[in-house]
PDB file of C-alpha atoms in Angstrom:
ATOM      1  CA  UNK A   1      -0.173  -0.027  -0.124  1.00 32.00           C
ATOM      2  CA  UNK A   2       1.406   3.398  -0.950  1.00 40.00           C
ATOM      3  CA  UNK A   3       2.702   5.553   1.875  1.00 42.00           C
ATOM      4  CA  UNK A   4       0.619   8.682   2.401  1.00 47.00           C
ATOM      5  CA  UNK A   5       2.233  12.152   2.758  1.00 46.00           C
ATOM      6  CA  UNK A   6       1.117  12.253   6.149  1.00 44.00           C
ATOM      7  CA  UNK A   7       3.051   9.414   7.145  1.00 40.00           C
ATOM      8  CA  UNK A   8       6.112  10.377   5.546  1.00 45.00           C
ATOM      9  CA  UNK A   9       8.916  12.998   6.056  1.00 86.00           C
ATOM     10  CA  UNK A  10       8.409  15.225   3.434  1.00 92.00           C
ATOM     11  CA  UNK A  11       9.037  19.154   3.429  1.00 95.00           C
ATOM     12  CA  UNK A  12       8.516  21.987   0.872  1.00 96.00           C
ATOM     13  CA  UNK A  13      11.086  24.388  -0.161  1.00 97.00           C
ATOM     14  CA  UNK A  14       9.200  27.317  -1.957  1.00 96.00           C
ATOM     15  CA  UNK A  15      11.106  30.085  -3.615  1.00 94.00           C
ATOM     16  CA  UNK A  16       9.956  33.355  -4.902  1.00 92.00           C
ATOM     17  CA  UNK A  17      10.252  37.199  -5.524  1.00 91.00           C
ATOM     18  CA  UNK A  18       7.494  39.572  -5.504  1.00 90.00           C
ATOM     19  CA  UNK A  19       5.159  36.724  -6.652  1.00 88.00           C
ATOM     20  CA  UNK A  20       2.153  38.420  -4.890  1.00 84.00           C
ATOM     21  CA  UNK A  21      -1.383  36.637  -5.106  1.00 88.00           C
ATOM     22  CA  UNK A  22       0.249  33.889  -6.888  1.00 89.00           C
ATOM     23  CA  UNK A  23       2.535  33.126  -4.176  1.00 92.00           C
ATOM     24  CA  UNK A  24      -0.573  32.899  -1.657  1.00 92.00           C
ATOM     25  CA  UNK A  25      -2.152  30.450  -3.817  1.00 92.00           C
ATOM     26  CA  UNK A  26       0.969  28.390  -4.024  1.00 93.00           C
ATOM     27  CA  UNK A  27       1.197  28.362  -0.174  1.00 93.00           C
ATOM     28  CA  UNK A  28      -2.459  27.752   0.475  1.00 91.00           C
ATOM     29  CA  UNK A  29      -2.512  24.496  -1.494  1.00 89.00           C
ATOM     30  CA  UNK A  30       0.211  23.078   0.784  1.00 90.00           C
ATOM     31  CA  UNK A  31      -0.611  22.143   4.289  1.00 77.00           C
ATOM     32  CA  UNK A  32       1.811  23.321   6.911  1.00 70.00           C
ATOM     33  CA  UNK A  33       0.122  21.250   9.674  1.00 67.00           C
ATOM     34  CA  UNK A  34       1.008  18.117   7.500  1.00 80.00           C
ATOM     35  CA  UNK A  35       4.242  18.964   5.832  1.00 87.00           C
ATOM     36  CA  UNK A  36       6.800  21.648   7.086  1.00 93.00           C
ATOM     37  CA  UNK A  37       7.151  24.639   4.563  1.00 94.00           C
ATOM     38  CA  UNK A  38      10.135  26.756   4.158  1.00 96.00           C
ATOM     39  CA  UNK A  39       9.743  29.944   1.946  1.00 95.00           C
ATOM     40  CA  UNK A  40      13.101  31.543   0.687  1.00 95.00           C
ATOM     41  CA  UNK A  41      12.461  35.128  -0.494  1.00 93.00           C
ATOM     42  CA  UNK A  42      14.764  37.120  -2.952  1.00 90.00           C
ATOM     43  CA  UNK A  43      14.394  40.506  -1.667  1.00 87.00           C
ATOM     44  CA  UNK A  44      10.761  40.929  -2.415  1.00 90.00           C
ATOM     45  CA  UNK A  45       9.132  44.346  -1.962  1.00 91.00           C
ATOM     46  CA  UNK A  46       5.515  43.133  -2.021  1.00 90.00           C
ATOM     47  CA  UNK A  47       5.271  41.859   1.616  1.00 90.00           C
ATOM     48  CA  UNK A  48       5.857  38.063   0.622  1.00 92.00           C
ATOM     49  CA  UNK A  49       7.825  37.167   3.700  1.00 92.00           C
ATOM     50  CA  UNK A  50       5.068  38.555   5.942  1.00 94.00           C
ATOM     51  CA  UNK A  51       2.466  36.793   3.736  1.00 93.00           C
ATOM     52  CA  UNK A  52       4.355  33.441   3.900  1.00 93.00           C
ATOM     53  CA  UNK A  53       4.667  33.703   7.756  1.00 93.00           C
ATOM     54  CA  UNK A  54       1.046  34.359   8.155  1.00 92.00           C
ATOM     55  CA  UNK A  55       0.139  31.268   5.934  1.00 91.00           C
ATOM     56  CA  UNK A  56       2.463  29.196   8.378  1.00 91.00           C
ATOM     57  CA  UNK A  57       5.581  28.892   6.488  1.00 92.00           C
ATOM     58  CA  UNK A  58       8.971  29.286   7.852  1.00 94.00           C
ATOM     59  CA  UNK A  59      10.883  32.189   6.134  1.00 94.00           C
ATOM     60  CA  UNK A  60      14.379  32.728   5.182  1.00 93.00           C
ATOM     61  CA  UNK A  61      15.183  35.912   3.563  1.00 94.00           C
ATOM     62  CA  UNK A  62      18.193  35.979   1.243  1.00 91.00           C
ATOM     63  CA  UNK A  63      21.042  38.610   2.023  1.00 86.00           C
ATOM     64  CA  UNK A  64      21.234  40.986  -0.932  1.00 81.00           C
ATOM     65  CA  UNK A  65      25.135  41.225  -0.566  1.00 77.00           C
ATOM     66  CA  UNK A  66      25.507  38.059  -2.858  1.00 81.00           C
ATOM     67  CA  UNK A  67      23.778  37.296  -6.139  1.00 80.00           C
ATOM     68  CA  UNK A  68      19.903  36.487  -5.768  1.00 85.00           C
ATOM     69  CA  UNK A  69      19.753  33.124  -7.583  1.00 89.00           C
ATOM     70  CA  UNK A  70      17.072  30.358  -7.707  1.00 91.00           C
ATOM     71  CA  UNK A  71      19.822  27.943  -6.841  1.00 92.00           C
ATOM     72  CA  UNK A  72      20.719  29.827  -3.742  1.00 93.00           C
ATOM     73  CA  UNK A  73      17.196  30.303  -2.565  1.00 94.00           C
ATOM     74  CA  UNK A  74      16.720  26.338  -2.754  1.00 95.00           C
ATOM     75  CA  UNK A  75      19.601  25.507  -0.879  1.00 95.00           C
ATOM     76  CA  UNK A  76      19.038  28.280   1.852  1.00 95.00           C
ATOM     77  CA  UNK A  77      15.575  26.573   2.021  1.00 96.00           C
ATOM     78  CA  UNK A  78      16.688  23.112   2.351  1.00 96.00           C
ATOM     79  CA  UNK A  79      19.391  23.959   4.925  1.00 95.00           C
ATOM     80  CA  UNK A  80      16.691  25.570   7.132  1.00 95.00           C
ATOM     81  CA  UNK A  81      14.449  22.686   6.577  1.00 95.00           C
ATOM     82  CA  UNK A  82      17.354  20.208   7.612  1.00 93.00           C
ATOM     83  CA  UNK A  83      18.092  22.287  10.691  1.00 92.00           C
ATOM     84  CA  UNK A  84      14.392  22.573  11.828  1.00 92.00           C
ATOM     85  CA  UNK A  85      13.276  19.263  10.604  1.00 91.00           C
ATOM     86  CA  UNK A  86      16.145  16.857  10.561  1.00 90.00           C
ATOM     87  CA  UNK A  87      13.616  13.649  10.214  1.00 89.00           C
ATOM     88  CA  UNK A  88      12.508  14.877   6.500  1.00 92.00           C
ATOM     89  CA  UNK A  89      13.555  12.365   3.903  1.00 93.00           C
ATOM     90  CA  UNK A  90      12.166  13.991   0.942  1.00 96.00           C
ATOM     91  CA  UNK A  91      11.990  17.772  -0.113  1.00 96.00           C
ATOM     92  CA  UNK A  92       9.625  18.980  -2.574  1.00 97.00           C
ATOM     93  CA  UNK A  93      10.889  22.127  -4.310  1.00 97.00           C
ATOM     94  CA  UNK A  94       8.329  24.378  -5.920  1.00 96.00           C
ATOM     95  CA  UNK A  95       8.420  27.821  -7.396  1.00 94.00           C
ATOM     96  CA  UNK A  96       6.417  30.504  -5.898  1.00 92.00           C
ATOM     97  CA  UNK A  97       4.401  31.203  -9.008  1.00 91.00           C
ATOM     98  CA  UNK A  98       3.347  27.617  -9.383  1.00 94.00           C
ATOM     99  CA  UNK A  99       0.257  25.667  -7.669  1.00 94.00           C
ATOM    100  CA  UNK A 100       0.667  21.870  -6.664  1.00 95.00           C
ATOM    101  CA  UNK A 101      -1.956  19.674  -8.142  1.00 95.00           C
ATOM    102  CA  UNK A 102      -4.057  17.212  -6.034  1.00 93.00           C
ATOM    103  CA  UNK A 103      -3.050  13.694  -6.245  1.00 93.00           C
ATOM    104  CA  UNK A 104       0.517  14.519  -7.435  1.00 95.00           C
ATOM    105  CA  UNK A 105       2.292  14.208  -4.087  1.00 93.00           C
ATOM    106  CA  UNK A 106       0.856  10.889  -3.285  1.00 93.00           C
ATOM    107  CA  UNK A 107       1.955   9.260  -6.816  1.00 95.00           C
ATOM    108  CA  UNK A 108       5.569  10.851  -6.757  1.00 96.00           C
ATOM    109  CA  UNK A 109       5.949   9.567  -2.927  1.00 94.00           C
ATOM    110  CA  UNK A 110       4.758   6.095  -3.838  1.00 94.00           C
ATOM    111  CA  UNK A 111       7.089   5.982  -6.993  1.00 96.00           C
ATOM    112  CA  UNK A 112      10.116   7.101  -4.818  1.00 95.00           C
ATOM    113  CA  UNK A 113       9.236   4.502  -2.263  1.00 92.00           C
ATOM    114  CA  UNK A 114       9.028   1.775  -4.572  1.00 95.00           C
ATOM    115  CA  UNK A 115      12.181   3.126  -6.748  1.00 96.00           C
ATOM    116  CA  UNK A 116      15.075   3.422  -4.318  1.00 95.00           C
ATOM    117  CA  UNK A 117      17.742   4.418  -6.778  1.00 96.00           C
ATOM    118  CA  UNK A 118      15.787   7.457  -8.205  1.00 97.00           C
ATOM    119  CA  UNK A 119      17.014  10.516  -6.604  1.00 97.00           C
ATOM    120  CA  UNK A 120      14.110  12.963  -8.114  1.00 97.00           C
ATOM    121  CA  UNK A 121      10.657  12.632  -9.743  1.00 97.00           C
ATOM    122  CA  UNK A 122       8.782  15.303 -11.590  1.00 96.00           C
ATOM    123  CA  UNK A 123       5.407  15.564 -13.343  1.00 96.00           C
ATOM    124  CA  UNK A 124       3.815  17.685 -15.857  1.00 94.00           C
ATOM    125  CA  UNK A 125       4.188  21.355 -15.261  1.00 94.00           C
ATOM    126  CA  UNK A 126       1.652  23.381 -17.452  1.00 93.00           C
ATOM    127  CA  UNK A 127       0.543  27.055 -18.119  1.00 93.00           C
ATOM    128  CA  UNK A 128      -2.372  28.513 -16.187  1.00 91.00           C
ATOM    129  CA  UNK A 129      -3.155  30.816 -19.153  1.00 91.00           C
ATOM    130  CA  UNK A 130      -1.620  29.174 -22.552  1.00 90.00           C
ATOM    131  CA  UNK A 131      -3.847  31.441 -24.792  1.00 88.00           C
ATOM    132  CA  UNK A 132      -2.869  34.581 -23.124  1.00 88.00           C
ATOM    133  CA  UNK A 133       0.113  35.034 -25.679  1.00 89.00           C
ATOM    134  CA  UNK A 134       1.885  33.358 -28.058  1.00 87.00           C
ATOM    135  CA  UNK A 135       4.861  33.313 -25.529  1.00 89.00           C
ATOM    136  CA  UNK A 136       2.833  31.422 -22.949  1.00 89.00           C
ATOM    137  CA  UNK A 137       1.752  28.884 -25.509  1.00 87.00           C
ATOM    138  CA  UNK A 138       5.411  27.879 -26.439  1.00 85.00           C
ATOM    139  CA  UNK A 139       6.104  27.766 -23.096  1.00 89.00           C
ATOM    140  CA  UNK A 140       3.219  25.247 -22.308  1.00 89.00           C
ATOM    141  CA  UNK A 141       4.568  22.955 -25.031  1.00 85.00           C
ATOM    142  CA  UNK A 142       8.282  23.405 -23.660  1.00 85.00           C
ATOM    143  CA  UNK A 143       7.012  22.006 -20.341  1.00 88.00           C
ATOM    144  CA  UNK A 144       5.837  18.716 -22.202  1.00 86.00           C
ATOM    145  CA  UNK A 145       8.975  16.617 -21.682  1.00 88.00           C
ATOM    146  CA  UNK A 146       9.024  12.859 -22.410  1.00 91.00           C
ATOM    147  CA  UNK A 147       7.665  10.440 -19.613  1.00 94.00           C
ATOM    148  CA  UNK A 148      10.012   8.021 -18.306  1.00 95.00           C
ATOM    149  CA  UNK A 149      13.582   8.097 -17.287  1.00 95.00           C
ATOM    150  CA  UNK A 150      14.964  11.561 -17.843  1.00 93.00           C
ATOM    151  CA  UNK A 151      18.187  13.528 -17.930  1.00 89.00           C
ATOM    152  CA  UNK A 152      17.065  16.369 -15.685  1.00 89.00           C
ATOM    153  CA  UNK A 153      13.941  18.020 -13.903  1.00 90.00           C
ATOM    154  CA  UNK A 154      12.904  21.358 -13.671  1.00 87.00           C
ATOM    155  CA  UNK A 155      12.204  23.668 -10.470  1.00 88.00           C
ATOM    156  CA  UNK A 156       9.358  21.774  -9.386  1.00 94.00           C
ATOM    157  CA  UNK A 157      10.260  18.250  -8.124  1.00 96.00           C
ATOM    158  CA  UNK A 158      10.236  15.825  -5.262  1.00 97.00           C
ATOM    159  CA  UNK A 159      13.694  14.870  -4.438  1.00 97.00           C
ATOM    160  CA  UNK A 160      15.554  12.370  -2.001  1.00 96.00           C
ATOM    161  CA  UNK A 161      17.460  14.370   0.594  1.00 96.00           C
ATOM    162  CA  UNK A 162      19.858  11.714   0.970  1.00 95.00           C
ATOM    163  CA  UNK A 163      20.959  11.959  -2.740  1.00 97.00           C
ATOM    164  CA  UNK A 164      20.808  15.796  -2.922  1.00 96.00           C
ATOM    165  CA  UNK A 165      23.224  15.814  -0.073  1.00 96.00           C
ATOM    166  CA  UNK A 166      25.574  13.250  -1.407  1.00 96.00           C
ATOM    167  CA  UNK A 167      26.282  15.213  -4.357  1.00 95.00           C
ATOM    168  CA  UNK A 168      26.684  18.691  -2.539  1.00 95.00           C
ATOM    169  CA  UNK A 169      23.201  20.107  -3.458  1.00 94.00           C
ATOM    170  CA  UNK A 170      22.625  22.862  -5.996  1.00 94.00           C
ATOM    171  CA  UNK A 171      25.559  25.230  -7.061  1.00 91.00           C
ATOM    172  CA  UNK A 172      24.528  28.578  -5.713  1.00 88.00           C
ATOM    173  CA  UNK A 173      26.381  30.487  -8.264  1.00 84.00           C
ATOM    174  CA  UNK A 174      24.559  29.112 -11.090  1.00 86.00           C
ATOM    175  CA  UNK A 175      22.039  31.804 -12.448  1.00 82.00           C
ATOM    176  CA  UNK A 176      20.105  29.326 -14.761  1.00 83.00           C
ATOM    177  CA  UNK A 177      20.206  25.666 -15.550  1.00 86.00           C
ATOM    178  CA  UNK A 178      20.759  24.747 -11.777  1.00 90.00           C
ATOM    179  CA  UNK A 179      18.407  21.799 -11.846  1.00 92.00           C
ATOM    180  CA  UNK A 180      19.939  19.943 -14.708  1.00 91.00           C
ATOM    181  CA  UNK A 181      23.472  20.481 -13.358  1.00 92.00           C
ATOM    182  CA  UNK A 182      22.170  18.816 -10.372  1.00 94.00           C
ATOM    183  CA  UNK A 183      20.680  16.146 -12.072  1.00 94.00           C
ATOM    184  CA  UNK A 184      23.799  15.512 -14.173  1.00 91.00           C
ATOM    185  CA  UNK A 185      25.799  15.140 -10.865  1.00 93.00           C
ATOM    186  CA  UNK A 186      23.163  12.830  -9.572  1.00 95.00           C
ATOM    187  CA  UNK A 187      23.184  10.737 -12.587  1.00 93.00           C
ATOM    188  CA  UNK A 188      27.003  10.563 -12.608  1.00 92.00           C
ATOM    189  CA  UNK A 189      26.889   9.196  -8.928  1.00 94.00           C
ATOM    190  CA  UNK A 190      24.597   6.482 -10.173  1.00 95.00           C
ATOM    191  CA  UNK A 191      20.818   7.886  -9.107  1.00 97.00           C
ATOM    192  CA  UNK A 192      17.895   8.078 -11.613  1.00 97.00           C
ATOM    193  CA  UNK A 193      15.745  10.900 -12.470  1.00 97.00           C
ATOM    194  CA  UNK A 194      12.096  10.226 -13.745  1.00 97.00           C
ATOM    195  CA  UNK A 195       9.176  12.118 -15.160  1.00 97.00           C
ATOM    196  CA  UNK A 196       5.683  10.674 -14.424  1.00 97.00           C
ATOM    197  CA  UNK A 197       2.816  11.191 -16.748  1.00 95.00           C
ATOM    198  CA  UNK A 198       0.865  13.169 -14.174  1.00 95.00           C
ATOM    199  CA  UNK A 199      -0.198  16.828 -13.683  1.00 95.00           C
ATOM    200  CA  UNK A 200       2.071  18.399 -11.078  1.00 96.00           C
ATOM    201  CA  UNK A 201       1.992  21.904 -11.004  1.00 96.00           C
ATOM    202  CA  UNK A 202       0.096  24.930 -12.748  1.00 95.00           C
ATOM    203  CA  UNK A 203       2.796  27.589 -13.660  1.00 93.00           C
ATOM    204  CA  UNK A 204       2.159  31.217 -14.732  1.00 88.00           C
ATOM    205  CA  UNK A 205       4.585  32.714 -17.103  1.00 87.00           C
ATOM    206  CA  UNK A 206       2.849  35.951 -17.598  1.00 87.00           C
ATOM    207  CA  UNK A 207       4.810  36.859 -20.876  1.00 90.00           C
ATOM    208  CA  UNK A 208       3.033  39.100 -23.064  1.00 89.00           C
ATOM    209  CA  UNK A 209       5.951  41.016 -24.659  1.00 90.00           C
ATOM    210  CA  UNK A 210       8.770  40.120 -26.858  1.00 90.00           C
ATOM    211  CA  UNK A 211      11.130  41.945 -24.553  1.00 92.00           C
ATOM    212  CA  UNK A 212      10.028  39.511 -21.629  1.00 93.00           C
ATOM    213  CA  UNK A 213      10.764  36.626 -24.139  1.00 91.00           C
ATOM    214  CA  UNK A 214      14.198  37.932 -25.288  1.00 93.00           C
ATOM    215  CA  UNK A 215      15.296  38.391 -21.520  1.00 93.00           C
ATOM    216  CA  UNK A 216      14.187  34.676 -20.853  1.00 92.00           C
ATOM    217  CA  UNK A 217      16.128  33.438 -24.004  1.00 93.00           C
ATOM    218  CA  UNK A 218      19.227  35.643 -22.877  1.00 94.00           C
ATOM    219  CA  UNK A 219      19.317  34.186 -19.444  1.00 90.00           C
ATOM    220  CA  UNK A 220      18.910  30.578 -20.910  1.00 91.00           C
ATOM    221  CA  UNK A 221      21.918  31.209 -22.968  1.00 94.00           C
ATOM    222  CA  UNK A 222      23.970  32.494 -20.100  1.00 93.00           C
ATOM    223  CA  UNK A 223      22.812  29.307 -18.186  1.00 90.00           C
ATOM    224  CA  UNK A 224      23.655  26.948 -21.114  1.00 92.00           C
ATOM    225  CA  UNK A 225      27.367  28.137 -21.277  1.00 93.00           C
ATOM    226  CA  UNK A 226      27.868  28.080 -17.382  1.00 89.00           C
ATOM    227  CA  UNK A 227      26.109  24.547 -17.069  1.00 90.00           C
ATOM    228  CA  UNK A 228      28.124  23.237 -19.856  1.00 91.00           C
ATOM    229  CA  UNK A 229      31.219  24.613 -18.366  1.00 90.00           C
ATOM    230  CA  UNK A 230      30.569  22.891 -15.187  1.00 87.00           C
ATOM    231  CA  UNK A 231      29.574  19.563 -16.561  1.00 87.00           C
ATOM    232  CA  UNK A 232      31.976  19.029 -19.414  1.00 87.00           C
ATOM    233  CA  UNK A 233      34.135  16.672 -17.285  1.00 86.00           C
ATOM    234  CA  UNK A 234      31.163  14.477 -16.577  1.00 83.00           C
ATOM    235  CA  UNK A 235      30.261  11.308 -18.809  1.00 82.00           C
ATOM    236  CA  UNK A 236      27.395  13.190 -20.238  1.00 80.00           C
ATOM    237  CA  UNK A 237      27.872  16.934 -20.390  1.00 84.00           C
ATOM    238  CA  UNK A 238      25.014  19.117 -20.707  1.00 87.00           C
ATOM    239  CA  UNK A 239      23.930  21.602 -23.436  1.00 90.00           C
ATOM    240  CA  UNK A 240      26.931  20.865 -25.683  1.00 91.00           C
ATOM    241  CA  UNK A 241      24.445  20.413 -28.595  1.00 92.00           C
ATOM    242  CA  UNK A 242      22.375  23.372 -27.806  1.00 93.00           C
ATOM    243  CA  UNK A 243      25.404  25.810 -27.902  1.00 95.00           C
ATOM    244  CA  UNK A 244      26.565  24.261 -31.107  1.00 96.00           C
ATOM    245  CA  UNK A 245      23.395  25.179 -32.648  1.00 96.00           C
ATOM    246  CA  UNK A 246      23.559  28.782 -31.202  1.00 96.00           C
ATOM    247  CA  UNK A 247      26.921  29.302 -32.564  1.00 96.00           C
ATOM    248  CA  UNK A 248      25.908  27.778 -36.212  1.00 96.00           C
ATOM    249  CA  UNK A 249      22.950  29.948 -36.729  1.00 96.00           C
ATOM    250  CA  UNK A 250      24.215  33.095 -35.579  1.00 96.00           C
ATOM    251  CA  UNK A 251      28.045  33.126 -35.899  1.00 96.00           C
ATOM    252  CA  UNK A 252      28.838  30.260 -38.443  1.00 97.00           C
ATOM    253  CA  UNK A 253      26.149  30.656 -40.929  1.00 96.00           C
ATOM    254  CA  UNK A 254      26.834  34.363 -41.643  1.00 96.00           C
ATOM    255  CA  UNK A 255      30.578  33.907 -41.824  1.00 96.00           C
ATOM    256  CA  UNK A 256      30.124  31.039 -44.332  1.00 96.00           C
ATOM    257  CA  UNK A 257      28.049  33.162 -46.572  1.00 96.00           C
ATOM    258  CA  UNK A 258      30.429  36.270 -46.094  1.00 96.00           C
ATOM    259  CA  UNK A 259      33.168  34.013 -47.006  1.00 96.00           C
ATOM    260  CA  UNK A 260      31.905  32.763 -50.144  1.00 95.00           C
ATOM    261  CA  UNK A 261      30.867  36.311 -51.272  1.00 95.00           C
ATOM    262  CA  UNK A 262      34.548  37.268 -50.473  1.00 94.00           C
ATOM    263  CA  UNK A 263      36.203  34.339 -52.338  1.00 94.00           C
ATOM    264  CA  UNK A 264      33.791  34.534 -55.415  1.00 92.00           C
ATOM    265  CA  UNK A 265      33.823  38.309 -55.336  1.00 92.00           C
ATOM    266  CA  UNK A 266      30.000  38.555 -55.460  1.00 92.00           C
ATOM    267  CA  UNK A 267      28.265  40.757 -52.734  1.00 93.00           C
ATOM    268  CA  UNK A 268      24.828  39.483 -53.666  1.00 93.00           C
ATOM    269  CA  UNK A 269      25.696  36.209 -52.095  1.00 94.00           C
ATOM    270  CA  UNK A 270      25.226  38.161 -48.669  1.00 95.00           C
ATOM    271  CA  UNK A 271      21.627  37.922 -49.258  1.00 95.00           C
ATOM    272  CA  UNK A 272      21.882  34.189 -48.537  1.00 95.00           C
ATOM    273  CA  UNK A 273      21.996  34.945 -45.018  1.00 96.00           C
ATOM    274  CA  UNK A 274      18.615  36.479 -44.728  1.00 96.00           C
ATOM    275  CA  UNK A 275      17.296  34.009 -47.201  1.00 96.00           C
ATOM    276  CA  UNK A 276      18.548  30.929 -44.937  1.00 96.00           C
ATOM    277  CA  UNK A 277      16.927  32.411 -42.070  1.00 96.00           C
ATOM    278  CA  UNK A 278      13.647  32.675 -44.027  1.00 96.00           C
ATOM    279  CA  UNK A 279      13.972  29.039 -45.238  1.00 96.00           C
ATOM    280  CA  UNK A 280      14.579  27.939 -41.606  1.00 96.00           C
ATOM    281  CA  UNK A 281      11.504  29.779 -40.390  1.00 95.00           C
ATOM    282  CA  UNK A 282       9.291  28.221 -43.167  1.00 95.00           C
ATOM    283  CA  UNK A 283      10.778  24.889 -42.325  1.00 95.00           C
ATOM    284  CA  UNK A 284       9.918  25.116 -38.940  1.00 93.00           C
ATOM    285  CA  UNK A 285       6.305  26.745 -39.487  1.00 93.00           C
ATOM    286  CA  UNK A 286       5.505  23.871 -42.055  1.00 93.00           C
ATOM    287  CA  UNK A 287       6.584  21.157 -39.424  1.00 90.00           C
ATOM    288  CA  UNK A 288       4.101  22.519 -37.053  1.00 85.00           C
ATOM    289  CA  UNK A 289       1.307  23.017 -39.562  1.00 85.00           C
ATOM    290  CA  UNK A 290       1.749  25.967 -41.867  1.00 77.00           C
ATOM    291  CA  UNK A 291      -2.053  26.821 -41.779  1.00 81.00           C
ATOM    292  CA  UNK A 292      -1.854  27.867 -38.101  1.00 82.00           C
ATOM    293  CA  UNK A 293      -0.700  31.428 -37.114  1.00 84.00           C
ATOM    294  CA  UNK A 294       1.002  30.051 -34.107  1.00 84.00           C
ATOM    295  CA  UNK A 295       3.264  27.913 -36.116  1.00 89.00           C
ATOM    296  CA  UNK A 296       4.763  30.970 -37.918  1.00 91.00           C
ATOM    297  CA  UNK A 297       4.984  32.953 -34.659  1.00 89.00           C
ATOM    298  CA  UNK A 298       6.765  30.068 -33.221  1.00 89.00           C
ATOM    299  CA  UNK A 299       9.044  29.669 -36.040  1.00 92.00           C
ATOM    300  CA  UNK A 300      10.152  33.317 -36.007  1.00 93.00           C
ATOM    301  CA  UNK A 301      10.704  33.405 -32.292  1.00 91.00           C
ATOM    302  CA  UNK A 302      12.684  30.073 -32.217  1.00 91.00           C
ATOM    303  CA  UNK A 303      15.129  31.591 -35.154  1.00 94.00           C
ATOM    304  CA  UNK A 304      15.224  35.052 -33.195  1.00 93.00           C
ATOM    305  CA  UNK A 305      15.886  33.591 -29.827  1.00 92.00           C
ATOM    306  CA  UNK A 306      19.175  32.098 -30.934  1.00 96.00           C
ATOM    307  CA  UNK A 307      20.477  35.529 -31.203  1.00 96.00           C
ATOM    308  CA  UNK A 308      19.401  36.514 -27.311  1.00 95.00           C
ATOM    309  CA  UNK A 309      20.963  33.092 -26.442  1.00 96.00           C
ATOM    310  CA  UNK A 310      24.035  34.068 -28.132  1.00 97.00           C
ATOM    311  CA  UNK A 311      23.888  37.465 -26.126  1.00 96.00           C
ATOM    312  CA  UNK A 312      23.646  35.477 -22.976  1.00 95.00           C
ATOM    313  CA  UNK A 313      26.563  32.963 -23.787  1.00 95.00           C
ATOM    314  CA  UNK A 314      28.628  35.884 -24.794  1.00 95.00           C
ATOM    315  CA  UNK A 315      28.002  37.534 -21.397  1.00 92.00           C
ATOM    316  CA  UNK A 316      28.983  34.626 -19.434  1.00 91.00           C
ATOM    317  CA  UNK A 317      32.034  34.092 -21.552  1.00 89.00           C
ATOM    318  CA  UNK A 318      33.064  37.629 -20.882  1.00 88.00           C
ATOM    319  CA  UNK A 319      32.555  37.566 -17.045  1.00 81.00           C
ATOM    320  CA  UNK A 320      34.098  34.275 -16.832  1.00 68.00           C
ATOM    321  CA  UNK A 321      37.295  35.689 -18.748  1.00 55.00           C
ATOM    322  CA  UNK A 322      37.069  38.837 -16.439  1.00 52.00           C
ATOM    323  CA  UNK A 323      36.997  36.961 -13.315  1.00 56.00           C
ATOM    324  CA  UNK A 324      40.020  34.925 -14.615  1.00 49.00           C
ATOM    325  CA  UNK A 325      42.048  37.887 -15.508  1.00 40.00           C
ATOM    326  CA  UNK A 326      41.397  39.248 -11.962  1.00 44.00           C
ATOM    327  CA  UNK A 327      42.672  36.178 -10.310  1.00 43.00           C
ATOM    328  CA  UNK A 328      46.052  36.547 -11.938  1.00 41.00           C
ATOM    329  CA  UNK A 329      46.644  39.993 -10.717  1.00 44.00           C
TER     330      UNK A 329
END
């Protein structure tokens, strides 16, 4: 018979910054009388810490003297949970803009109890308002990753504390990609990561402008570069294939056309650059269904976001090189 959450040692770590009403919904769907809840706040100005305390959560407010990252919030929350509730064997991480779905916790716990080599299990995260904008719709599709054994989970997941502590937890200096990086170390240590075909959390991206989408893609690019550097010594380093695609579409492709134009002595060959991008947009749109408007929006965003990701990659490389030069002085 599956173990119920009441009979297990589970704690929640919630992270957030200025989530407002969404944080209240997130915390109300949890039950501090059944499981301990720690809320780690990243310099909110909307009264989030006070709200969390009112709803029964223990609160950790991150010091702004260091960079405020999701990884740092999760680790601070986990440390508080372990200090105050040493009997906890499992921790469920959840972002403050997400709402846990009924039935998920029982199924996730039963899976971990019956699979002792599984370190983390996640389910389906989905958007609360997928039709509010094309960006929300695409993010909703992004969450729909394959079911079964996985390389990584996202920010919402039930994890075995023993496994997380064995590999040293989240690396708090990572600005993005902290969950895949942790999962890479877990897999290298012999643990497994699984995704179940169960609705887990409702998310609210609230992205309605291209500037928000660009910022998100830039942050992803930064994370790809940072995580790749941290995992390249592992048997299965992360994001190398993504970085190759970013550099191909944004650097190699224009250089190839420019080189051809220079060698042949025909400036018109430079038109191959925009024409190749247009061809890629058409290919992606047709693949998704050319009759759908969303397919063309998706295709354009997927091509354009490569330049935002490149900006993030370059930003990381420049900062990394700056730190190395400083260390030599």
